[in-house]
Amino acid sequence: LFNAELADNKLGIYSVTPLQKNKQPLLMIHGLNSSPLIWYELTMAVLQDEELKQRYQIWHAFYPSGPPPFYNSMRLRKKLDELHHMLKAEGGSGVLDQMLVVGHSMGGIISKTLVQNTGYLLWDISFTERPEQIGYAQKELDKIQDIFIFKARPYIDKVVFMDTPHGGSESSESVLAKVASWFINLPKNFTLILSNFILKLGPDKVTLPMREYLSGGGPHSVQVLSPRHPLLQGLNKLEYQRPVYSIIGSDGALSCKDEKSCSQISDGVVPFFSAHQAKAVQEIIVPSSHNSYQSPHAIAFLLQVLRQPAGEAKICLLYTSPSPRDVEE
């Protein structure tokens, strides 16, 4: 979070086990001010299960969490495309097209971009002219367009969200967050790309809601996780192209029966209605202080999702508290 240049040099997809051409990839994406080390319990749980060990190869994403998630998403998508293409070109089997992704917190936001088609929605939220109208900035456009316009990756089978602030987190606007923001430094490759594009485009071509975020060197990740950030809310309007599951953390009650009681649930960082996904195949609430990746209940749930056949999405036969879908119905 605070040393983006150093972390930026290590951005990539790391294989915990040897790369395999005939095993399903299981990709885990960490969150803000975090690292792949959070996935120790889940990684070991998979490796100690003989069935899952034989079926999956485990990949961990690593990225600097200071830059906004949309920028990191673009770069991780490219890394995944390259890795997937390499394995397929070497004779990889169809199971490489059945990747399962688990994302924690901001990593869940990045995971969403792997299973959504934006069309022009995010672009139109940000700029007053579409890409085909700004050929005068083609060089800069080529470097920035994929941040705002992307398609679901065809090799993703399912996504599981953990403690994910789909609707943002008020914590990002707290005094502590504002103080921490002073120490976040953005990598030059990000600030230069954005500032050069805005300079060539002209600041008047940036929409009013986005001007405060795209001025100067661009926004950092804490700003983007604000509940009022336009792109974060825009992402929420997009349909999922693959089945998704949701794990919500709570430092209190593990069930709720109506809007009032559900609004009292939070993991201390992400409130229930920010993490809640009405279109999830299944959603569970587990004891967590924004660290569901350590929850035995969450890990048991994830292992059951992993055991499902590729291309199949179903509710796991696991005891859970009443789901938000049950509450709504």
CSV table of N, CA, C and O in Angstrom, one decimal, residues 221-316:
chain,number,residue,atom,x,y,z
A,221,SER,N,-6.4,3.7,-4.2
A,221,SER,CA,-7.4,2.6,-3.9
A,221,SER,C,-8.4,3.0,-2.9
A,221,SER,O,-9.6,2.6,-3.0
A,222,VAL,N,-7.9,3.7,-1.8
A,222,VAL,CA,-8.9,4.0,-0.7
A,222,VAL,C,-10.0,5.0,-1.2
A,222,VAL,O,-11.1,4.8,-0.8
A,223,GLN,N,-9.6,5.9,-2.1
A,223,GLN,CA,-10.7,6.8,-2.7
A,223,GLN,C,-11.7,6.0,-3.5
A,223,GLN,O,-12.9,6.3,-3.4
A,224,VAL,N,-11.2,5.0,-4.2
A,224,VAL,CA,-12.1,4.3,-5.1
A,224,VAL,C,-13.1,3.4,-4.3
A,224,VAL,O,-14.2,3.1,-4.7
A,225,LEU,N,-12.7,3.0,-3.1
A,225,LEU,CA,-13.5,2.2,-2.3
A,225,LEU,C,-14.6,3.0,-1.5
A,225,LEU,O,-15.3,2.4,-0.7
A,226,SER,N,-14.7,4.3,-1.8
A,226,SER,CA,-15.7,5.1,-1.2
A,226,SER,C,-17.1,4.7,-1.7
A,226,SER,O,-17.2,4.4,-2.9
A,227,PRO,N,-18.1,4.7,-0.9
A,227,PRO,CA,-19.5,4.3,-1.4
A,227,PRO,C,-20.0,5.3,-2.4
A,227,PRO,O,-20.9,5.0,-3.2
A,228,ARG,N,-19.4,6.5,-2.5
A,228,ARG,CA,-19.9,7.4,-3.5
A,228,ARG,C,-19.0,7.5,-4.8
A,228,ARG,O,-19.3,8.3,-5.7
A,229,HIS,N,-18.1,6.5,-4.9
A,229,HIS,CA,-17.3,6.6,-6.2
A,229,HIS,C,-18.1,6.1,-7.4
A,229,HIS,O,-18.7,5.0,-7.3
A,230,PRO,N,-18.2,6.9,-8.4
A,230,PRO,CA,-19.0,6.5,-9.6
A,230,PRO,C,-18.7,5.2,-10.2
A,230,PRO,O,-19.6,4.5,-10.6
A,231,LEU,N,-17.4,4.9,-10.4
A,231,LEU,CA,-17.1,3.6,-11.1
A,231,LEU,C,-17.4,2.4,-10.3
A,231,LEU,O,-17.8,1.4,-10.8
A,232,LEU,N,-17.3,2.5,-8.9
A,232,LEU,CA,-17.6,1.4,-8.1
A,232,LEU,C,-19.1,1.1,-8.2
A,232,LEU,O,-19.5,0.0,-8.2
A,233,GLN,N,-19.9,2.2,-8.2
A,233,GLN,CA,-21.3,2.0,-8.3
A,233,GLN,C,-21.7,1.5,-9.7
A,233,GLN,O,-22.7,0.8,-9.9
A,234,GLY,N,-21.0,2.0,-10.7
A,234,GLY,CA,-21.3,1.5,-12.1
A,234,GLY,C,-21.0,0.0,-12.2
A,234,GLY,O,-21.8,-0.7,-12.9
A,235,LEU,N,-20.0,-0.4,-11.6
A,235,LEU,CA,-19.6,-1.9,-11.6
A,235,LEU,C,-20.8,-2.7,-11.1
A,235,LEU,O,-21.0,-3.8,-11.5
A,236,ASN,N,-21.4,-2.2,-10.1
A,236,ASN,CA,-22.6,-2.9,-9.4
A,236,ASN,C,-23.8,-3.0,-10.3
A,236,ASN,O,-24.6,-3.9,-10.1
A,237,LYS,N,-23.8,-2.3,-11.4
A,237,LYS,CA,-25.0,-2.3,-12.3
A,237,LYS,C,-24.8,-3.4,-13.4
A,237,LYS,O,-25.7,-3.8,-14.1
A,238,LEU,N,-23.6,-3.9,-13.5
A,238,LEU,CA,-23.3,-4.9,-14.6
A,238,LEU,C,-23.6,-6.3,-14.1
A,238,LEU,O,-23.5,-6.7,-13.0
A,239,GLU,N,-24.1,-7.1,-15.1
A,239,GLU,CA,-24.5,-8.5,-14.8
A,239,GLU,C,-23.3,-9.4,-14.8
A,239,GLU,O,-22.3,-9.1,-15.4
A,240,TYR,N,-23.4,-10.4,-14.0
A,240,TYR,CA,-22.4,-11.4,-13.9
A,240,TYR,C,-22.6,-12.4,-15.1
A,240,TYR,O,-23.7,-12.9,-15.3
A,241,GLN,N,-21.5,-12.8,-15.8
A,241,GLN,CA,-21.6,-13.7,-16.9
A,241,GLN,C,-21.3,-15.1,-16.4
A,241,GLN,O,-21.3,-16.1,-17.2
A,242,ARG,N,-20.9,-15.3,-15.2
A,242,ARG,CA,-20.6,-16.6,-14.6
A,242,ARG,C,-21.3,-16.7,-13.2
A,242,ARG,O,-21.5,-15.6,-12.6
A,243,PRO,N,-21.5,-17.9,-12.7
A,243,PRO,CA,-22.0,-18.0,-11.3
A,243,PRO,C,-21.1,-17.4,-10.3
A,243,PRO,O,-19.9,-17.5,-10.4
A,244,VAL,N,-21.7,-16.7,-9.3
A,244,VAL,CA,-20.9,-16.2,-8.2
A,244,VAL,C,-21.4,-16.6,-6.8
A,244,VAL,O,-22.6,-16.9,-6.7
A,245,TYR,N,-20.6,-16.7,-5.8
A,245,TYR,CA,-20.9,-17.0,-4.5
A,245,TYR,C,-20.4,-15.9,-3.6
A,245,TYR,O,-19.5,-15.2,-3.9
A,246,SER,N,-21.0,-15.8,-2.4
A,246,SER,CA,-20.7,-14.7,-1.6
A,246,SER,C,-20.5,-15.1,-0.1
A,246,SER,O,-21.4,-15.8,0.4
A,247,ILE,N,-19.4,-14.6,0.5
A,247,ILE,CA,-19.2,-14.9,2.0
A,247,ILE,C,-19.2,-13.5,2.6
A,247,ILE,O,-18.3,-12.7,2.3
A,248,ILE,N,-20.0,-13.3,3.6
A,248,ILE,CA,-20.1,-12.0,4.3
A,248,ILE,C,-19.6,-12.3,5.7
A,248,ILE,O,-20.0,-13.2,6.4
A,249,GLY,N,-18.7,-11.4,6.2
A,249,GLY,CA,-18.2,-11.5,7.6
A,249,GLY,C,-19.1,-10.7,8.5
A,249,GLY,O,-19.6,-9.7,8.2
A,250,SER,N,-19.1,-11.1,9.8
A,250,SER,CA,-19.8,-10.4,10.8
A,250,SER,C,-19.1,-10.6,12.1
A,250,SER,O,-18.7,-11.6,12.5
A,251,ASP,N,-19.0,-9.4,12.8
A,251,ASP,CA,-18.4,-9.5,14.2
A,251,ASP,C,-19.5,-9.5,15.2
A,251,ASP,O,-19.2,-9.3,16.4
A,252,GLY,N,-20.7,-9.8,14.8
A,252,GLY,CA,-21.8,-10.0,15.7
A,252,GLY,C,-22.7,-11.1,15.3
A,252,GLY,O,-22.4,-12.2,15.2
A,253,ALA,N,-24.0,-10.7,15.0
A,253,ALA,CA,-25.0,-11.7,14.6
A,253,ALA,C,-24.6,-12.4,13.3
A,253,ALA,O,-24.0,-11.8,12.4
A,254,LEU,N,-25.1,-13.7,13.2
A,254,LEU,CA,-24.8,-14.5,12.0
A,254,LEU,C,-26.0,-14.7,11.2
A,254,LEU,O,-26.0,-15.6,10.3
A,255,SER,N,-27.1,-14.0,11.5
A,255,SER,CA,-28.3,-14.1,10.7
A,255,SER,C,-29.1,-12.8,10.9
A,255,SER,O,-28.9,-12.1,11.8
A,256,CYS,N,-30.0,-12.6,9.9
A,256,CYS,CA,-30.9,-11.5,10.0
A,256,CYS,C,-32.2,-11.8,9.3
A,256,CYS,O,-32.2,-12.6,8.4
A,257,LYS,N,-33.3,-11.1,9.7
A,257,LYS,CA,-34.6,-11.5,9.1
A,257,LYS,C,-35.2,-10.3,8.4
A,257,LYS,O,-36.3,-10.5,7.7
A,258,ASP,N,-34.7,-9.1,8.5
A,258,ASP,CA,-35.3,-8.0,7.8
A,258,ASP,C,-34.2,-6.9,7.6
A,258,ASP,O,-33.1,-7.1,8.0
A,259,GLU,N,-34.6,-5.8,6.9
A,259,GLU,CA,-33.7,-4.8,6.6
A,259,GLU,C,-33.0,-4.2,7.8
A,259,GLU,O,-31.8,-3.9,7.8
A,260,LYS,N,-33.8,-4.0,8.8
A,260,LYS,CA,-33.2,-3.4,10.0
A,260,LYS,C,-32.2,-4.3,10.7
A,260,LYS,O,-31.1,-3.8,11.0
A,261,SER,N,-32.5,-5.5,10.9
A,261,SER,CA,-31.5,-6.4,11.5
A,261,SER,C,-30.3,-6.7,10.6
A,261,SER,O,-29.2,-6.8,11.1
A,262,CYS,N,-30.5,-6.8,9.3
A,262,CYS,CA,-29.4,-7.0,8.4
A,262,CYS,C,-28.5,-5.8,8.4
A,262,CYS,O,-27.2,-5.9,8.3
A,263,SER,N,-29.0,-4.6,8.6
A,263,SER,CA,-28.2,-3.4,8.6
A,263,SER,C,-27.3,-3.3,9.8
A,263,SER,O,-26.3,-2.5,9.8
A,264,GLN,N,-27.5,-4.1,10.8
A,264,GLN,CA,-26.7,-4.1,12.0
A,264,GLN,C,-25.5,-5.0,11.8
A,264,GLN,O,-24.6,-5.1,12.7
A,265,ILE,N,-25.4,-5.8,10.7
A,265,ILE,CA,-24.3,-6.8,10.5
A,265,ILE,C,-23.2,-6.1,9.8
A,265,ILE,O,-23.4,-5.4,8.8
A,266,SER,N,-22.0,-6.3,10.3
A,266,SER,CA,-20.8,-5.7,9.7
A,266,SER,C,-19.6,-6.5,10.2
A,266,SER,O,-19.6,-7.1,11.3
A,267,ASP,N,-18.5,-6.5,9.4
A,267,ASP,CA,-17.3,-7.2,9.9
A,267,ASP,C,-16.3,-6.2,10.4
A,267,ASP,O,-15.2,-6.5,10.7
A,268,GLY,N,-16.8,-4.9,10.6
A,268,GLY,CA,-16.0,-3.9,11.1
A,268,GLY,C,-15.4,-3.0,10.1
A,268,GLY,O,-15.0,-1.9,10.3
A,269,VAL,N,-15.5,-3.5,8.8
A,269,VAL,CA,-15.0,-2.7,7.7
A,269,VAL,C,-16.1,-2.6,6.6
A,269,VAL,O,-16.4,-1.5,6.1
A,270,VAL,N,-16.7,-3.8,6.3
A,270,VAL,CA,-17.7,-3.8,5.2
A,270,VAL,C,-19.0,-4.2,5.8
A,270,VAL,O,-19.2,-5.2,6.4
A,271,PRO,N,-20.0,-3.3,5.7
A,271,PRO,CA,-21.4,-3.6,6.2
A,271,PRO,C,-22.1,-4.6,5.3
A,271,PRO,O,-21.7,-4.8,4.1
A,272,PHE,N,-23.1,-5.2,5.9
A,272,PHE,CA,-23.8,-6.3,5.2
A,272,PHE,C,-24.3,-5.9,3.8
A,272,PHE,O,-24.1,-6.6,2.8
A,273,PHE,N,-25.0,-4.7,3.7
A,273,PHE,CA,-25.6,-4.4,2.4
A,273,PHE,C,-24.6,-4.0,1.4
A,273,PHE,O,-24.9,-3.8,0.2
A,274,SER,N,-23.3,-3.8,1.8
A,274,SER,CA,-22.3,-3.5,0.8
A,274,SER,C,-21.8,-4.8,0.2
A,274,SER,O,-21.4,-5.0,-0.9
A,275,ALA,N,-21.7,-5.8,1.1
A,275,ALA,CA,-21.1,-7.2,0.7
A,275,ALA,C,-22.2,-8.0,0.1
A,275,ALA,O,-21.9,-8.9,-0.7
A,276,HIS,N,-23.5,-7.8,0.4
A,276,HIS,CA,-24.6,-8.6,0.0
A,276,HIS,C,-24.7,-8.6,-1.6
A,276,HIS,O,-24.6,-7.6,-2.2
A,277,GLN,N,-24.9,-9.9,-2.1
A,277,GLN,CA,-25.1,-10.1,-3.5
A,277,GLN,C,-26.4,-10.8,-3.8
A,277,GLN,O,-26.4,-12.1,-3.6
A,278,ALA,N,-27.4,-10.1,-4.2
A,278,ALA,CA,-28.7,-10.8,-4.4
A,278,ALA,C,-28.7,-11.8,-5.5
A,278,ALA,O,-29.5,-12.8,-5.5
A,279,LYS,N,-27.7,-11.7,-6.5
A,279,LYS,CA,-27.7,-12.6,-7.6
A,279,LYS,C,-26.7,-13.8,-7.4
A,279,LYS,O,-26.4,-14.5,-8.3
A,280,ALA,N,-26.2,-13.9,-6.2
A,280,ALA,CA,-25.2,-15.0,-5.9
A,280,ALA,C,-26.0,-16.3,-5.8
A,280,ALA,O,-27.2,-16.4,-5.4
A,281,VAL,N,-25.4,-17.4,-6.3
A,281,VAL,CA,-26.0,-18.7,-6.2
A,281,VAL,C,-26.2,-19.0,-4.7
A,281,VAL,O,-27.3,-19.6,-4.3
A,282,GLN,N,-25.3,-18.7,-3.9
A,282,GLN,CA,-25.5,-18.9,-2.4
A,282,GLN,C,-24.6,-17.8,-1.7
A,282,GLN,O,-23.5,-17.5,-2.1
A,283,GLU,N,-25.1,-17.4,-0.6
A,283,GLU,CA,-24.4,-16.4,0.3
A,283,GLU,C,-24.5,-16.8,1.7
A,283,GLU,O,-25.6,-17.2,2.2
A,284,ILE,N,-23.4,-16.8,2.4
A,284,ILE,CA,-23.4,-17.2,3.8
A,284,ILE,C,-22.8,-16.1,4.7
A,284,ILE,O,-22.0,-15.2,4.2
A,285,ILE,N,-23.1,-16.1,5.9
A,285,ILE,CA,-22.5,-15.1,6.9
A,285,ILE,C,-21.7,-15.9,7.9
A,285,ILE,O,-22.1,-17.0,8.4
A,286,VAL,N,-20.4,-15.5,8.1
A,286,VAL,CA,-19.5,-16.2,9.0
A,286,VAL,C,-18.9,-15.3,10.0
A,286,VAL,O,-18.8,-14.1,9.8
A,287,PRO,N,-18.5,-15.8,11.2
A,287,PRO,CA,-17.8,-14.9,12.1
A,287,PRO,C,-16.5,-14.4,11.5
A,287,PRO,O,-15.7,-15.2,11.1
A,288,SER,N,-16.3,-13.1,11.5
A,288,SER,CA,-15.2,-12.5,10.9
A,288,SER,C,-15.0,-11.1,11.2
A,288,SER,O,-16.0,-10.3,11.3
A,289,SER,N,-13.8,-10.6,11.4
A,289,SER,CA,-13.4,-9.2,11.6
A,289,SER,C,-12.7,-8.8,10.3
A,289,SER,O,-11.5,-8.4,10.4
A,290,HIS,N,-13.3,-8.9,9.2
A,290,HIS,CA,-12.8,-8.7,7.9
A,290,HIS,C,-11.6,-9.6,7.6
A,290,HIS,O,-10.7,-9.3,6.9
A,291,ASN,N,-11.7,-10.8,8.1
A,291,ASN,CA,-10.7,-11.8,7.8
A,291,ASN,C,-11.3,-13.2,7.6
A,291,ASN,O,-10.9,-14.2,8.2
A,292,SER,N,-12.3,-13.3,6.8
A,292,SER,CA,-13.0,-14.5,6.5
A,292,SER,C,-12.1,-15.6,5.9
A,292,SER,O,-12.5,-16.8,6.0
A,293,TYR,N,-11.0,-15.2,5.4
A,293,TYR,CA,-10.1,-16.2,4.8
A,293,TYR,C,-9.5,-17.1,5.9
A,293,TYR,O,-8.9,-18.1,5.6
A,294,GLN,N,-9.7,-16.7,7.2
A,294,GLN,CA,-9.2,-17.5,8.3
A,294,GLN,C,-10.4,-18.3,8.9
A,294,GLN,O,-10.1,-19.1,9.8
A,295,SER,N,-11.6,-18.1,8.5
A,295,SER,CA,-12.8,-18.7,9.1
A,295,SER,C,-12.9,-20.2,8.7
A,295,SER,O,-13.0,-20.5,7.5
A,296,PRO,N,-12.9,-21.1,9.6
A,296,PRO,CA,-13.1,-22.5,9.3
A,296,PRO,C,-14.4,-22.7,8.6
A,296,PRO,O,-14.5,-23.6,7.7
A,297,HIS,N,-15.5,-22.0,8.9
A,297,HIS,CA,-16.8,-22.1,8.3
A,297,HIS,C,-16.7,-21.6,6.8
A,297,HIS,O,-17.2,-22.3,5.9
A,298,ALA,N,-16.0,-20.5,6.6
A,298,ALA,CA,-15.8,-20.0,5.2
A,298,ALA,C,-15.0,-21.0,4.4
A,298,ALA,O,-15.3,-21.3,3.2
A,299,ILE,N,-13.9,-21.6,5.0
A,299,ILE,CA,-13.1,-22.5,4.2
A,299,ILE,C,-13.8,-23.8,3.9
A,299,ILE,O,-13.7,-24.3,2.8
A,300,ALA,N,-14.6,-24.3,4.8
A,300,ALA,CA,-15.5,-25.5,4.6
A,300,ALA,C,-16.4,-25.2,3.4
A,300,ALA,O,-16.6,-26.0,2.5
A,301,PHE,N,-17.0,-24.0,3.4
A,301,PHE,CA,-17.9,-23.6,2.3
A,301,PHE,C,-17.1,-23.6,1.0
A,301,PHE,O,-17.6,-24.1,0.0
A,302,LEU,N,-16.0,-23.0,1.0
A,302,LEU,CA,-15.2,-22.9,-0.2
A,302,LEU,C,-14.8,-24.3,-0.8
A,302,LEU,O,-14.8,-24.5,-2.0
A,303,LEU,N,-14.4,-25.2,0.1
A,303,LEU,CA,-14.1,-26.5,-0.3
A,303,LEU,C,-15.2,-27.2,-1.0
A,303,LEU,O,-15.1,-28.0,-1.9
A,304,GLN,N,-16.4,-27.0,-0.5
A,304,GLN,CA,-17.6,-27.6,-1.1
A,304,GLN,C,-17.9,-27.0,-2.5
A,304,GLN,O,-18.3,-27.7,-3.4
A,305,VAL,N,-17.6,-25.7,-2.6
A,305,VAL,CA,-17.7,-25.0,-4.0
A,305,VAL,C,-16.7,-25.6,-4.9
A,305,VAL,O,-17.0,-25.9,-6.1
A,306,LEU,N,-15.5,-25.9,-4.4
A,306,LEU,CA,-14.4,-26.4,-5.2
A,306,LEU,C,-14.7,-27.8,-5.7
A,306,LEU,O,-14.3,-28.3,-6.8
A,307,ARG,N,-15.5,-28.6,-4.9
A,307,ARG,CA,-15.8,-30.0,-5.3
A,307,ARG,C,-16.9,-30.1,-6.3
A,307,ARG,O,-17.1,-31.1,-6.9
A,308,GLN,N,-17.6,-29.0,-6.6
A,308,GLN,CA,-18.6,-29.0,-7.6
A,308,GLN,C,-18.0,-29.2,-9.0
A,308,GLN,O,-16.9,-28.7,-9.3
A,309,PRO,N,-18.7,-29.9,-9.9
A,309,PRO,CA,-18.2,-30.1,-11.2
A,309,PRO,C,-18.2,-28.7,-11.9
A,309,PRO,O,-19.0,-27.9,-11.7
A,310,ALA,N,-17.2,-28.6,-12.8
A,310,ALA,CA,-17.1,-27.3,-13.6
A,310,ALA,C,-18.4,-27.2,-14.4
A,310,ALA,O,-18.9,-28.1,-14.9
A,311,GLY,N,-18.8,-25.9,-14.6
A,311,GLY,CA,-20.0,-25.6,-15.3
A,311,GLY,C,-21.3,-25.8,-14.5
A,311,GLY,O,-22.4,-25.6,-15.1
A,312,GLU,N,-21.1,-26.2,-13.3
A,312,GLU,CA,-22.3,-26.5,-12.5
A,312,GLU,C,-22.3,-25.6,-11.3
A,312,GLU,O,-21.2,-25.4,-10.6
A,313,ALA,N,-23.4,-24.9,-11.0
A,313,ALA,CA,-23.5,-24.1,-9.8
A,313,ALA,C,-24.7,-24.5,-9.0
A,313,ALA,O,-25.8,-24.6,-9.5
A,314,LYS,N,-24.4,-24.8,-7.7
A,314,LYS,CA,-25.5,-25.3,-6.9
A,314,LYS,C,-25.2,-24.9,-5.4
A,314,LYS,O,-24.1,-24.5,-5.1
A,315,ILE,N,-26.3,-24.9,-4.6
A,315,ILE,CA,-26.2,-24.5,-3.2
A,315,ILE,C,-25.5,-25.6,-2.5
A,315,ILE,O,-25.8,-26.8,-2.6
A,316,CYS,N,-24.5,-25.3,-1.7
A,316,CYS,CA,-23.7,-26.3,-1.0
A,316,CYS,C,-24.5,-26.9,0.2
A,316,CYS,O,-25.3,-26.1,0.8
